[in-house]
């Protein structure tokens, strides 16, 4: 079954864009109802210890206050840890808001004020008096790594380092060219534009919960388990999500608090967190890594050793795949990878755009640059000489790998052949100019997903799935896939997502949604065409009586033979004859377990960066970036490019700006606002060029697409760091690379 309308692959603008830019798109905290109550969360001012006394009397007397909740009067909820674990949970004891008086981290919620208005709740919260018994906080990973440990319960099989192969220590000792260095990454904080908020409404005898989440069905299951509610009476919606980057994979405490208060008071309740509170939620954990590489005099790797210690909370073992990338990115027969955790008095970290890879690949790619200078060859040539043609960690073939094309096309666009080898050899006025590059890799996979597609008698199409759109373009991509199958303009497709009652999908994360839900939509769409053909075959003297699915397509409202569009029947006539006004079919997709035993899939990238560093002031600026991406079939070049642009900007932030500053004497975050937590602004971003190389992959997903949300950031920080070395001759191994660190190098 072919179609030549060619909607997939074209750069359509987002179909929900007009709603967003005109303010008609309502986010989680923008829903209202008569009698709506507002909540405000009071947070701890110590990082470790316990509450000795909490006095809420003055807050309760404040005009407009309905109730104040603390650990002393919180309603009962589920006891078992299993009831509190969502689908994205990690090993350990999930955080339970207001469970007891113990303080686990700075900014922990210690009370909830519910009032008739937001201002009343906020002002009353300031009147709560709390006396703490503070313990000495332990928040410095550089100090606490000495107490690190291997997690007893892995978060997932893919995060467990593979066993050593070959003889890495002996090969390292015998090699003529070696580097071994420690790399430190400070913690970064998710800061999407939309604050975390939840609005709980009473509708149709149940609850309708508008929540900022990357998975409405995950939120629904969490709420039902924790509060013992009937899933049939709990609907969760997240029609629009103002960014998340992984922060919305797990339910946040405002969800629990809003539902708790609403059920207790039997009134609609809204709780929205402040920007300050966003810093106490998920974050990319601080990490210390040791990477040791050895090569022969031609630059061919002889040994790779990568060890990482990563921060987690006292109550959960958050884990990432940090070191495994070093065993598959380049060909090497002698490899040892190891990973440990350090318990700190902090909130549990969380997935933040390319979790693990953004951290581990940064260290690996910086070490590769160092090795290139140790060997004395071009950094790009070093990578080419160590090209891996299969995954040595798992002994599997790649479904596709167009990294060579990324190297070639990215270098050509950037002008890499004009780069001089020696550091401090390129200048422009008072600026030292540096060119650096790095490779990137991220897993490409699909998750189980379902979708429903309805073709109406007038040719209109409706696509339904519980998938989320966190700004990635899910609405548009799903619409394009259906529009192409049914031969209709994109404007004739209505896309319904972000609703827990719709066909089941996983959380929107891991760069899997387009490939997973998109494939499910394609399966459902083809099933609808198959049903339409079956109806057509049953018509008297049907010109399609002997046609197969492969022979037909839909064009201009008719089911026609692909070889001759003059032969066919109108959709209206087919449905009239069948006595139906629409055809609705369900599509389901799951990973191919048999195929996964032999093949594995990744997206790849090559990132080229130009920096200019003022020789006197040591202020670095990223002036040019070329990011070449091998991401399989590109469903929409416009939304795809936006994903890579966003990833590059976040990578620049990781390299030069973002750092959660903790006063380790108190364990408190000092820069919990957007004035002092630095992120790239418009003035920090100059020219970014995105190149999508040709890559066909018939195994990664039924629609041939690989994810793009994550790969855009992987390797960017390393490329910036390598460019700064090329410009200044100073190797900075502590991110972010700020002026003081350049001056002190």
Phi, psi and omega in degrees: 000108183256165175207136184249015178288338172050064176266320176291133181100355179256150187277065177290145173288159183297132184289337178266002183304312179303323178296321183289315185284344178258005177077013180271351177275117183265123179269178191305319184266014182249021177255147185225161177203154176303135178077016182297130176262156181241140179246149175225134186262128171268137186241160182290153177247012171233159183262343181204142179140217181205162177272118178276325182202138177227124184244114183250007187301313182294321178295321181292333180277350184295136182304132177093349181285133180262315180196150175240126181255136173223185177292346182276340182226017180294135178301153180291143177224188183303144181269320187288139175302325182300327179290337183266355184269119177274181184290344178254016184291161178241163181301144178126198184257102183304143181295132179242108183302136178058029182292316180203189183271007181282137178255124185255337182197159176299133179084011178295137177296129180240347178199155176231123177258126177250128183217171180291337179220159182297315184298321179296317179296317180296312183292323179293324180299329180289348181266356178287130181253125183231132173250124183255153163254103187271137173261163176292123182280149176236100186232359185263107183295329179296333177269318187279350180297341177293342178256018184291164185208158175277124182299131182289326180245110181289147178290327180194154183301322183291346181266354179278125178301139178291160178297154179301150174235145181069210181231076188298320182294315181293319180295323178296316183294329184271346186285147180281338183234119183221152168222145176210119186211160178255136181237132183242131175240121176286159180295141176244154183240134174298133175220063175296158182299315181282128176287155176290127181210155178220133173241122181253121181241151174264114181219134175054040177076011180213195181255135166248119186248117173266113188229142171282106184208158174264006179200096183298328179286330174294316178298316180299314180297319179299310181299315181295320180292315184291321185255002178065042184260156177284120181304333180292343183250014178231114176248134177244133179233141172218063184309318181226139181230123183273060180084152180204312178063020182107344182295334183264013180290324180250146176301142179255167191292339179293331176296308179302313185294320180294315180293318179303310182293321181296316179294321182291318185266349182056045177217156176293142185222141175237132174229121177236133181279158178273167177299322178301316182293336179300334181284348180261003180266215183294152181202154175285121190289147172299142186217140173243127183232145172242118178243128178235123181236145176225144181216160172280182186288349174267001178089009180275128186298134176250334182205140174228123175228130184220121179235136181228142170239125187235147182283144169217177181273174176289333191255347178220151177259079175291134183225150177228161173273087185265315191263339187300331181302328182290345178266354183233343185291326182225155181286125177197135184266353182235103189221137171225126182235137180212152188214133179222165178243153174236121179285125179233163176274070182221167173289158180298127175297174180210168180298128176227116181016109184058053182302133181089306181291315179302329180277304186291318180293330176300313179294315180300312185288333173289318178296323177298322177295318178298320179295322178302318179287330176293319179283325181093034177232163181300137181302325178291319180296323177302317181292320179297322181291342182246027180301131179262125181264000173202168181276105182287337177299316186247357180065037182243155176279149172282140174294331173190156177202103181255034181296325177302320178293324176298314177303310187293308185287323178295315180296321180295315180296325184280332186085035186300331183293347178268003182284132172276149187284319190287139173298150178063024183257356180239131184223158171212096185065233179277356183267135166277132183253133179229140175242124179228160178215165178201158174262163178221151178210142177210147182294143176238122183205173173240155176244157177305134182208151178229157178207157177235136180232133178239126174254116182272163184298334180273004178092355177289150183234139175237128178248132182228132176197154182279007182301157179251155173237105182263023182108005185273344180104020183301315178310309187289316182299313181296322177295320180297317182298315179292318181300319181293319180296320184266002175064037180240158174297152181303328180294346179270004181250127174258128181249123178247114176221181177069041183212124185294343181276353182274170182309144192293135172220167175276183176291152180279096182192164178075014182057042182246345191296312182300314181290323185280297181294325177298319177293322178296321177296319178296318179298315180295320181295316179294325178295322179294320177295322178298317178295319178300318179296320179299319177296319181295321180296333181279354180282146178301135177054037183294129176290351181252016187301325183256008183282148174255172180302322182289343184273345191241161171208171178254131180215125176052045175078013181231146171270116190231161171288135182297325183283341181205100184292350178287340182261116180169189182222149178286149179300320180299316180295320181296315181289323177300316180295327180275351180073031180233156177254352177200162173237128182233130181226156182251139177238143181221139180226141176220156176300146178275099185299320180296317180294323183293342178287337183250326187243157173216151188232140177220153164270153182226160179207160169228124185246128179242131188227138170249132174237154171234130183238120177300122187296328182273316186268345181061031177270119181269143176227133173272115186256343183201137177222135168239121179244113180259126190238134170250099186235031181067213181286127180269111186286326180210103184302332182287308179291327179296314179299321179299321178297317180290319176303313180298320178295319179297316180298317178295326177294323175295320176299318178298321184284321192239342194234309198278126181201115173283111186269116180253131170281102188291349174287326181249345182076014185257144176285127185270330186247055183274054177201166183278356175279323186251342172271108189280130172231156179301131174256177181305322183292342180272348186247125179246240189273122175235124178245132180248130179238122173260116180275157179292130177206115177259134182216111182264008182242333187296322178197158180302333180262003175076011184264143169250159181286154182234352185297324186268317192301335182298333182267335188294128178089345184295313182299321178295318180298320177296313179300316180294325177292322179295321175297316181298324180286318191250340188079005180254127179264111180258118184252014181236112181262145003283156180272095182261170184304316183296326180286329175290315180298324184273356184288000000 
